[in-house]
Each structure stands twice: as C-alpha cells, then as structure tokens.
PDB file of C-alpha atoms in Angstrom:
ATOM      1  CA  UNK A  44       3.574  22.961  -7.795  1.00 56.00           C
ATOM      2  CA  UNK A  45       3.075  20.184  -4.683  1.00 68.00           C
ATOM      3  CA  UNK A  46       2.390  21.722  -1.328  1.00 85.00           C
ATOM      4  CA  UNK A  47       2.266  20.074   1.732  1.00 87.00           C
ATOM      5  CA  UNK A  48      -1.605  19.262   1.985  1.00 86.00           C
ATOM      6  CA  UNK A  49      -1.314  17.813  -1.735  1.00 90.00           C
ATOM      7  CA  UNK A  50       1.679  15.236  -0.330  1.00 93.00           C
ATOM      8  CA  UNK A  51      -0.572  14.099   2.513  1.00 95.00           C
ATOM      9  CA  UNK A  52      -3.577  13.801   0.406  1.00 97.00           C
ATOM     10  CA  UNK A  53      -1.604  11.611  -2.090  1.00 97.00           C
ATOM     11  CA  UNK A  54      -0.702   9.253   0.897  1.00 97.00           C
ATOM     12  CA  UNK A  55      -4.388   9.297   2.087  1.00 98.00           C
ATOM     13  CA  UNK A  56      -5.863   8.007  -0.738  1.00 98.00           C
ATOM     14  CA  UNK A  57      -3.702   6.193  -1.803  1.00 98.00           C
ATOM     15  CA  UNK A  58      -3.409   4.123   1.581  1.00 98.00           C
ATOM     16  CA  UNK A  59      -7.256   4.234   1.317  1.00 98.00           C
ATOM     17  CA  UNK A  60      -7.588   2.459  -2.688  1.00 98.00           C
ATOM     18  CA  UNK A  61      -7.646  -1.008  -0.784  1.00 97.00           C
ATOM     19  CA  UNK A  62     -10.505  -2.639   1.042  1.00 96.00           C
ATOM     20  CA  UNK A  63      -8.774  -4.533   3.530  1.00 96.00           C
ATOM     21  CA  UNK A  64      -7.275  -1.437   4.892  1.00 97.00           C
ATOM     22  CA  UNK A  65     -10.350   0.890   5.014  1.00 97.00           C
ATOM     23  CA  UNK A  66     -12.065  -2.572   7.082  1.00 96.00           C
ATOM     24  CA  UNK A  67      -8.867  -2.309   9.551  1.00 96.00           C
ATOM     25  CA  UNK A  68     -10.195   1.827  10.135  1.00 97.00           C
ATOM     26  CA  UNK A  69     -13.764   0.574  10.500  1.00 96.00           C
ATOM     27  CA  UNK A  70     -12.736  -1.904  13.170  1.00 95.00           C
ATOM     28  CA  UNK A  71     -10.607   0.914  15.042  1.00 96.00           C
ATOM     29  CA  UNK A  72     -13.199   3.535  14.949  1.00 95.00           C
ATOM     30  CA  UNK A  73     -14.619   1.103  17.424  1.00 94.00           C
ATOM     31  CA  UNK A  74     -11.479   1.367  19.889  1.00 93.00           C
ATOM     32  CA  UNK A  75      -8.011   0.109  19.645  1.00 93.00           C
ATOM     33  CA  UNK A  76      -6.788  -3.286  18.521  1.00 93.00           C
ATOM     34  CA  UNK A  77      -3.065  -5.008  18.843  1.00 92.00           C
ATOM     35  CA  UNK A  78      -1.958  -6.817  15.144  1.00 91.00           C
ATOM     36  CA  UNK A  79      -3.399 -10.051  16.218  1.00 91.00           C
ATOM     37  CA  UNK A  80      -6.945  -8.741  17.023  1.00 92.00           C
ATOM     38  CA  UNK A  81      -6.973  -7.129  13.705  1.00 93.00           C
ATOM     39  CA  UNK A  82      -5.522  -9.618  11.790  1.00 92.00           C
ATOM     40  CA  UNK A  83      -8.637 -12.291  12.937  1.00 90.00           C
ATOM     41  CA  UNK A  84     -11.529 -11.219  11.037  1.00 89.00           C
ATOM     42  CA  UNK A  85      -9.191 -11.355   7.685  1.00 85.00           C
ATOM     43  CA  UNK A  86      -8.459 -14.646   6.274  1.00 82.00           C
ATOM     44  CA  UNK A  87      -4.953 -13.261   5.994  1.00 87.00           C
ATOM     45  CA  UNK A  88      -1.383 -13.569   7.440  1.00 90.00           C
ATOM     46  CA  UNK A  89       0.051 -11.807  10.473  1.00 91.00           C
ATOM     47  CA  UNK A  90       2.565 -10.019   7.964  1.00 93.00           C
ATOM     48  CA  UNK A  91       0.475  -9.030   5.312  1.00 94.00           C
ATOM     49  CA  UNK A  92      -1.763  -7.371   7.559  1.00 94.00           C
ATOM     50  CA  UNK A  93       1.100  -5.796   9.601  1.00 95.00           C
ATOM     51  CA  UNK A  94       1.934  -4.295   5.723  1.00 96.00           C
ATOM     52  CA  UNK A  95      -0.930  -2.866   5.481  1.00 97.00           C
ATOM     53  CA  UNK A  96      -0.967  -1.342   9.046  1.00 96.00           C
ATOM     54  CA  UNK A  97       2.510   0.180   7.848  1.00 96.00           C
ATOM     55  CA  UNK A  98       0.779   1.921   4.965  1.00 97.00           C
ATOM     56  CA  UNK A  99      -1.799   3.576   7.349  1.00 98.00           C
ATOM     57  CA  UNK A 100       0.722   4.547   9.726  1.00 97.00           C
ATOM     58  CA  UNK A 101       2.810   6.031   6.894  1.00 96.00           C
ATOM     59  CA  UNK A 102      -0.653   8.004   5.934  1.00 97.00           C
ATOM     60  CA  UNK A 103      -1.076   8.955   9.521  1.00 97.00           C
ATOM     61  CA  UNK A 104      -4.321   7.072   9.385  1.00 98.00           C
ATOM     62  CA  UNK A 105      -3.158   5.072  12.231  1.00 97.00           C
ATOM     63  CA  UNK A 106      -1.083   5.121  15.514  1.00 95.00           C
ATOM     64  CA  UNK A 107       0.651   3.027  17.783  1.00 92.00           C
ATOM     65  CA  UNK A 108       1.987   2.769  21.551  1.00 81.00           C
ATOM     66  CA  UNK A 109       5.822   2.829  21.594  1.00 78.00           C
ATOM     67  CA  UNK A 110       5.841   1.101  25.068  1.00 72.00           C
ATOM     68  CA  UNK A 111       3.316  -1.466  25.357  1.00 68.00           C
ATOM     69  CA  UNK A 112       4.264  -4.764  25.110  1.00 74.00           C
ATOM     70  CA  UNK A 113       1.458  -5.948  21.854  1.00 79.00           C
ATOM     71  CA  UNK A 114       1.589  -1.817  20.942  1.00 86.00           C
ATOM     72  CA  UNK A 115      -1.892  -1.575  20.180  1.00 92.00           C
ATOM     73  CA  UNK A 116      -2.528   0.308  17.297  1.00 95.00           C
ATOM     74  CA  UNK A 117      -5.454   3.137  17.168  1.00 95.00           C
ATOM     75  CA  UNK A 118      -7.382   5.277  14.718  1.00 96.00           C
ATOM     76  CA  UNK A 119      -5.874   8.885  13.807  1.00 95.00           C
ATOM     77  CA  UNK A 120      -8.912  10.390  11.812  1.00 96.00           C
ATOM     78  CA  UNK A 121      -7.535  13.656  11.217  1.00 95.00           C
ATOM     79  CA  UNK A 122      -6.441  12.827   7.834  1.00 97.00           C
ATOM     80  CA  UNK A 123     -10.080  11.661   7.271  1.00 97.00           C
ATOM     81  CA  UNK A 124     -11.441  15.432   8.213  1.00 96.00           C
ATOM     82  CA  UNK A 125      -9.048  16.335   5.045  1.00 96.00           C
ATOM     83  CA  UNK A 126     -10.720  13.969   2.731  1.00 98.00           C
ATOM     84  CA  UNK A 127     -13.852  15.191   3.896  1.00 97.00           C
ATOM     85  CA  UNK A 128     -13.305  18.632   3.103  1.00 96.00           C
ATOM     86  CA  UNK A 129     -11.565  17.987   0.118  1.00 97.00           C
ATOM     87  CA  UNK A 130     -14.358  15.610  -1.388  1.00 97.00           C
ATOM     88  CA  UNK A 131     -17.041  18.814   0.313  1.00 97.00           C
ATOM     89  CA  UNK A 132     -15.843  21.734  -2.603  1.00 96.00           C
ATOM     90  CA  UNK A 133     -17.537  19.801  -5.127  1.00 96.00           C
ATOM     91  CA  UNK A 134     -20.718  19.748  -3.548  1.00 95.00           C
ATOM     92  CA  UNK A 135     -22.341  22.002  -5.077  1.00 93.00           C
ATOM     93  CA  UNK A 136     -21.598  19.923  -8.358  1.00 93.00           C
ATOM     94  CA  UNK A 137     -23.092  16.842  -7.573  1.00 92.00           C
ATOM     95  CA  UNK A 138     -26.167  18.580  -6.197  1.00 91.00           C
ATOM     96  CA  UNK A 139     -26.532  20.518  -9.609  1.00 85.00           C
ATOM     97  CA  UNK A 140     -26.497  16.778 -11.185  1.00 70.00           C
ATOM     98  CA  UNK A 141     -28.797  15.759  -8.975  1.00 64.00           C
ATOM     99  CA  UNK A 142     -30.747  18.713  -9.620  1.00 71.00           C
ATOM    100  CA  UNK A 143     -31.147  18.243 -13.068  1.00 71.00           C
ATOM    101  CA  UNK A 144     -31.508  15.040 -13.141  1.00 64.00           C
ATOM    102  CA  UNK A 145     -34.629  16.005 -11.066  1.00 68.00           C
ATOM    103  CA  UNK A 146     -35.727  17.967 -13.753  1.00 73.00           C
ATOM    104  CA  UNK A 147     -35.655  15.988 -16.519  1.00 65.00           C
ATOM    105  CA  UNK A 148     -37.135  13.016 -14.323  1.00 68.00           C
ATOM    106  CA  UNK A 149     -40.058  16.152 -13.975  1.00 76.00           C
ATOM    107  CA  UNK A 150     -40.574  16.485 -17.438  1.00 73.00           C
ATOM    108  CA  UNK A 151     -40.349  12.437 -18.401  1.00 70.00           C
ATOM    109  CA  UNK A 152     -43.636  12.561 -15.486  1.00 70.00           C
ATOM    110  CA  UNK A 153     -44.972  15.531 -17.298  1.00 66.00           C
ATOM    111  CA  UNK A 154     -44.759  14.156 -20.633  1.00 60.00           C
ATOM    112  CA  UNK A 155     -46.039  10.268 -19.881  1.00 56.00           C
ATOM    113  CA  UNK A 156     -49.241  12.675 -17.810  1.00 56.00           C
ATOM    114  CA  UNK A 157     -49.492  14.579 -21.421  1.00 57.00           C
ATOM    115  CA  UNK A 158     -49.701  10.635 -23.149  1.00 57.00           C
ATOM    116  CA  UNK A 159     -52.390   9.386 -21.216  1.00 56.00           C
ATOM    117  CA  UNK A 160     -54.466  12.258 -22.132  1.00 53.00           C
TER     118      UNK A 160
ATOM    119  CA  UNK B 181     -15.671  -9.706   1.145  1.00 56.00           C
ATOM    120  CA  UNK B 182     -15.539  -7.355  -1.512  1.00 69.00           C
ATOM    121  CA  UNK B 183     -18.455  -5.466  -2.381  1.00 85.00           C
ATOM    122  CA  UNK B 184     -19.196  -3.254  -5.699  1.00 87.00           C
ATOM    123  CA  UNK B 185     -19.268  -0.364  -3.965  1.00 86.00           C
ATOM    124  CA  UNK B 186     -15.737  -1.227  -2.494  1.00 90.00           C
ATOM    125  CA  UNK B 187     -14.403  -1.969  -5.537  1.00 93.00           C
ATOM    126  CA  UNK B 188     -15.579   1.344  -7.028  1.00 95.00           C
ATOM    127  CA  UNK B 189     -13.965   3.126  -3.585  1.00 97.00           C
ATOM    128  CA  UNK B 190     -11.286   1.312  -4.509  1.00 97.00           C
ATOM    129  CA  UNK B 191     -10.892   2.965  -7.808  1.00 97.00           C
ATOM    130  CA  UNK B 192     -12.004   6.131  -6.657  1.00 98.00           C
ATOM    131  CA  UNK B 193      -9.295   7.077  -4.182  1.00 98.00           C
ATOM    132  CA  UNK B 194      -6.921   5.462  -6.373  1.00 98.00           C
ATOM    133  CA  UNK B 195      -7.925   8.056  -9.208  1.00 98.00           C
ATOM    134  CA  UNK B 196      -7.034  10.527  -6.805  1.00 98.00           C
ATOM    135  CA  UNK B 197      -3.767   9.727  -5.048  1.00 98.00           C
ATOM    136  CA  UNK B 198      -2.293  11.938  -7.768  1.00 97.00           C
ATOM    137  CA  UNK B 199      -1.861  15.828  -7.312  1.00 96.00           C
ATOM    138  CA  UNK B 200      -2.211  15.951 -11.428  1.00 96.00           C
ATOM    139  CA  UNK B 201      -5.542  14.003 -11.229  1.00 97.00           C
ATOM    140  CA  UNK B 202      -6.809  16.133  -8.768  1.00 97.00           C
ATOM    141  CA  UNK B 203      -5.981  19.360 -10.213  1.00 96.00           C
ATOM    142  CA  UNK B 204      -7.497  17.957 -13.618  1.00 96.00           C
ATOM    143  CA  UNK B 205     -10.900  17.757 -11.434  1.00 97.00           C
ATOM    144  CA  UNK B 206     -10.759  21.291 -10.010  1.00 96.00           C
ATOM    145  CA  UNK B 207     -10.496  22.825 -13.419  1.00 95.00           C
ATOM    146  CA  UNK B 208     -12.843  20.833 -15.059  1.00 95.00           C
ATOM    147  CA  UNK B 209     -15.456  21.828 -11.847  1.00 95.00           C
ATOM    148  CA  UNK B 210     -15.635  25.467 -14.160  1.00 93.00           C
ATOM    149  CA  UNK B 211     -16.613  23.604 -17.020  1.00 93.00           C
ATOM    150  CA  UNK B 212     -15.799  21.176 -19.654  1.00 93.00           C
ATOM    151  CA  UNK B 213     -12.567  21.239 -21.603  1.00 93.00           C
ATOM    152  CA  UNK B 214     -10.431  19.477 -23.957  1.00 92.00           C
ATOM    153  CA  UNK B 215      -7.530  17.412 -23.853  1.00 91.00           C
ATOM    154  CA  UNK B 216      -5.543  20.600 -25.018  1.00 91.00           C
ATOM    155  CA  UNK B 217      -6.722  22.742 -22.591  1.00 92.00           C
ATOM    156  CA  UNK B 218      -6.740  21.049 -19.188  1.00 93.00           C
ATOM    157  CA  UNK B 219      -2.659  19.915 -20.622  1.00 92.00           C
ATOM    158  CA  UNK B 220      -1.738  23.996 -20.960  1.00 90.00           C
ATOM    159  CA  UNK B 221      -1.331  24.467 -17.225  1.00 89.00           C
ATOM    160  CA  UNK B 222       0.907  21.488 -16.456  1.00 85.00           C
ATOM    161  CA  UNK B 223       4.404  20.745 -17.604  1.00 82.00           C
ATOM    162  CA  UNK B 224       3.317  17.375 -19.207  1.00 86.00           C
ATOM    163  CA  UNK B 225       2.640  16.240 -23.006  1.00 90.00           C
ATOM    164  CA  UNK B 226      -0.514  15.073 -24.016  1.00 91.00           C
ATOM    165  CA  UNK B 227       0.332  11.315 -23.661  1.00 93.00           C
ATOM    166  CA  UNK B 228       1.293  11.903 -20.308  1.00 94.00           C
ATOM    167  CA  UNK B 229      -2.015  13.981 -19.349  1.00 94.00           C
ATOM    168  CA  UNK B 230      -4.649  11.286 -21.850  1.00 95.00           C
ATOM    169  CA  UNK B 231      -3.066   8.775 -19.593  1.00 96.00           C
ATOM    170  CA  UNK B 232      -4.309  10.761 -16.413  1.00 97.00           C
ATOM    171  CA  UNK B 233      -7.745  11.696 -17.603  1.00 96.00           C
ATOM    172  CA  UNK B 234      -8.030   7.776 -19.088  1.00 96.00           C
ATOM    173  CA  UNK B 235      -7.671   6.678 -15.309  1.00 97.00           C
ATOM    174  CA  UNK B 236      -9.788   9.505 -13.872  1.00 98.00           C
ATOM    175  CA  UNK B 237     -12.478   8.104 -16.890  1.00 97.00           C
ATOM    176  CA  UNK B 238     -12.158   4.400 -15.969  1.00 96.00           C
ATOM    177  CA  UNK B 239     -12.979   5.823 -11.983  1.00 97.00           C
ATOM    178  CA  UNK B 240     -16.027   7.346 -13.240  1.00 97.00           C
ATOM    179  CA  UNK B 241     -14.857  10.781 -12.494  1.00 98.00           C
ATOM    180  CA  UNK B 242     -14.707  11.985 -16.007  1.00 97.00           C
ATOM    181  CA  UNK B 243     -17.091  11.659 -19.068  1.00 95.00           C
ATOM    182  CA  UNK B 244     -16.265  12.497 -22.471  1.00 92.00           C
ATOM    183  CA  UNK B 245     -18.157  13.569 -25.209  1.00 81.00           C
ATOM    184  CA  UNK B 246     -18.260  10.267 -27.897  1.00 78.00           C
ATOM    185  CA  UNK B 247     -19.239  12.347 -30.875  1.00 72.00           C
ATOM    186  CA  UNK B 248     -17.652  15.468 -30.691  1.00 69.00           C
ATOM    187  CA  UNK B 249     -14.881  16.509 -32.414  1.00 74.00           C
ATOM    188  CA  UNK B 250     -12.692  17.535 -29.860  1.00 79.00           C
ATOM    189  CA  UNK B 251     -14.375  15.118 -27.388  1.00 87.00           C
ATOM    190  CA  UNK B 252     -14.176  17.525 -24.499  1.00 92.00           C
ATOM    191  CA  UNK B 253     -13.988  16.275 -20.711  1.00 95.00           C
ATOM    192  CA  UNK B 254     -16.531  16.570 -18.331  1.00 95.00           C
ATOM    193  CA  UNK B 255     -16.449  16.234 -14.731  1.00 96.00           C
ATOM    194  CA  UNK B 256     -19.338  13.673 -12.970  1.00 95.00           C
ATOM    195  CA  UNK B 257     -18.665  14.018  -9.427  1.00 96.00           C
ATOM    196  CA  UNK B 258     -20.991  11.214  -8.103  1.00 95.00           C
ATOM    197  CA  UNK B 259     -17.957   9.487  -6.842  1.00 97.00           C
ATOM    198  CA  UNK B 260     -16.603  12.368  -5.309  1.00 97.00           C
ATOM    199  CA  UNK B 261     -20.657  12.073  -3.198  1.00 96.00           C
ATOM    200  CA  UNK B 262     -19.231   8.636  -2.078  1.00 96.00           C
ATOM    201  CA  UNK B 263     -15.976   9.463  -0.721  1.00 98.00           C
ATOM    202  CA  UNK B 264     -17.597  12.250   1.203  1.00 97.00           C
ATOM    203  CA  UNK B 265     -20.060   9.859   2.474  1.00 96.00           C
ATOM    204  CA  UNK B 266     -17.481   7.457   3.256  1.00 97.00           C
ATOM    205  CA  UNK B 267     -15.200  10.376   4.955  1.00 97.00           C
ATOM    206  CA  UNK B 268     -18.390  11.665   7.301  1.00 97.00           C
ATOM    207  CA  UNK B 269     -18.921   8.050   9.554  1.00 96.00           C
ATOM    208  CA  UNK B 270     -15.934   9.534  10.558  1.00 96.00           C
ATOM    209  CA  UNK B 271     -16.710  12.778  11.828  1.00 95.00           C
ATOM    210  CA  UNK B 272     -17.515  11.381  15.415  1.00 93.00           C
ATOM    211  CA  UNK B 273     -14.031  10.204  15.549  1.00 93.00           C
ATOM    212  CA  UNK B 274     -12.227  13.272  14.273  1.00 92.00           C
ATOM    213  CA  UNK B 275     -14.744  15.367  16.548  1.00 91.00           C
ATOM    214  CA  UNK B 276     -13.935  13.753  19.826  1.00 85.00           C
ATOM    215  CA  UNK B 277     -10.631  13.480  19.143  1.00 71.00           C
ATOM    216  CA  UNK B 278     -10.349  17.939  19.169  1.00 65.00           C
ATOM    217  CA  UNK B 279     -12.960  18.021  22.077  1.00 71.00           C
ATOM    218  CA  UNK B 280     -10.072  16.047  23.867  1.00 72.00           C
ATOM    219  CA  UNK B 281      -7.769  18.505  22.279  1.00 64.00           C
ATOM    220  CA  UNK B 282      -9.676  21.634  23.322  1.00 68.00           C
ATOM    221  CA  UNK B 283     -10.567  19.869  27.233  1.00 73.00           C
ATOM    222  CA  UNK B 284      -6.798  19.279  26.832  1.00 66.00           C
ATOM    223  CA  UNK B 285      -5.432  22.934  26.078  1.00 68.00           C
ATOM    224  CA  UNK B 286      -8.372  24.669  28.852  1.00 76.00           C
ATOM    225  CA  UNK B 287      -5.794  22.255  31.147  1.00 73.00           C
ATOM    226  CA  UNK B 288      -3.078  23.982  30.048  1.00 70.00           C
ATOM    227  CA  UNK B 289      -4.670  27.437  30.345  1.00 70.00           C
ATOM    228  CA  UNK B 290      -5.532  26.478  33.803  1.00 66.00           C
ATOM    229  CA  UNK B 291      -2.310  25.873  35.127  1.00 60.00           C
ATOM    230  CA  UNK B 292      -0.750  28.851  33.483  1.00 56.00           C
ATOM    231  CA  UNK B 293      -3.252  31.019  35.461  1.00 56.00           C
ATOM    232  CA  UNK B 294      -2.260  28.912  38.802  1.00 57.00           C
ATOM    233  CA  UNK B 295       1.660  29.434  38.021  1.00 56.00           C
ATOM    234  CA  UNK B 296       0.437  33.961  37.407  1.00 56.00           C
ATOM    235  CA  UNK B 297      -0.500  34.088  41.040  1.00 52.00           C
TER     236      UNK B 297
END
C-alpha cells in the first residue's frame, strides 16, 4: 500500500540522490536566485541546470515566480521538515549503536588498564 | 566538487526513494530478519526483494550476517544519522517559513474580527 506521504517522500529523495542539486538548495537557503545566478558556480550548461531545477520543482523542493521577467526561483523546505522527521524515528537506533559501541570501546580501555598491570 | 560524504548522500537517499526500501528498514528497526521474512509482507518474490535489500546493503543501510546460515539482515542506521543531519541546517528555513505562516493567519484572524463589528 502507497499513501500520499510515501509518493512525496519517493520524489524527495530521489530529487535529493544528486550533488549538484542538494548545492542548488544550499545556495537558496541563502535567498533566491534566477537560472543564471545558479547556474555560475557550476561548470555546467544553462539547460542542464534548468533540468535539475525541474526535478526540485517536481519534488516541491523549489519554487518559482510566475510573473517576473528572470522568475527567480526560491527554496520550499517543507519537504525537508519530512525528511527530517522521517530520518528522526530511527533515532533511538543509532544512539543504541553508538551506545554500545561506547561500551565495548569501555571494556577495550578496561582490558589494555588490566595489561599494563 | 564531489566529496565522500556526498557521494555516500548520494547513495543514501537513493536507497530510499523506494516505498519497498523503506518499509524493509522499518521492520528490520524490531530486529534482524531473513530474506524470507522481511519478503512475507510484500507482494514480491525473493529476486525482486534480494535486489532491494542488495541496494539498501551497497548504501550501508543493511548488514548481513557472512557466516550464518540464513544470513539474516540487520539494520545500521548511521546513514540514516547523516540524512538527519543533513535535513536539520534546514530547520531555520522550514521554521521561518510557518512563523510567516502563523504572522500570516493572526492577519487573517484580525480582519475577520474587524468585518464582526
């Protein structure tokens, strides 16, 4: 069964498996940017880089003005909030494997103390 | 530039643009299971679900047992640390943007109560 929030998170990540396109959201978070102003810091062409902005838009990732003339595109980071929480349930298992990996780092110290006995 | 922790971001969200992949994960959150078991749930043969688990293995999202008989499936959710890492320099953005929101729909509220009297 695929709901809704399973759909979106498919887009998501999948518009966010490419590095180029997670740099284009790093420059936003800093304010908007037409095509051409995000397309400089790439050693890419205008069109590949306007693909890419098509997949974010498509993931809701990113936004543009319908009326201005160079339609400046801008961060939507709501989908990002869903990753978050998403990524957040399994918390508590990573901190468990960091927990025991504590532990056993513990008892390596314990034992190389018992050594130099 | 492409850095190694890009490239493992990279292979991370693409391990989970799939609502089979991610399902695969929540289960195996309880505990470690086979190949047989985490397949029961899903209309899929075994080739179809080894193939999932093989890319959620190669993303670093799933160990498996090497001597084992049944070579059971374990969850490591390190990566699943990074995306959330990655996710949260976002929470400014999302933040401000449902302050606006919630400055936004007081507005609202306001002129309803002008338009009671």
């Amino acid at each position: 069964m695929t709901t809704a929030i399973d759909h979106r998170l498919d887009e998501t990540f999948a518009a966010l498996a490419n590095p180029t396109r997670r740099a284009i959201l790093a420059r936003l978070a800093e304010g908007a940017a037409t095509v051409n102003e995000l397309a400089e810091p790439f050693e890419m062409t205008l069109p590949a880089i306007s693909k890419h902005i098509k997949v974010l838009e498509r993931a809701g990732l990113v936004t543009r003005a319908h009326h201005a003339q160079y339609r400046p595109c801008a961060l939507d980071a709501a989908p990002l909030r869903e990753v978050s929480s998403w990524a957040e349930q399994y918390r508590p298992v990573w901190e468990a494997r960091f927990d025991r990996m504590e532990t056993y780092l513990r008892t390596l110290d314990g034992d190389e103390r018992d050594e130099r006995r």
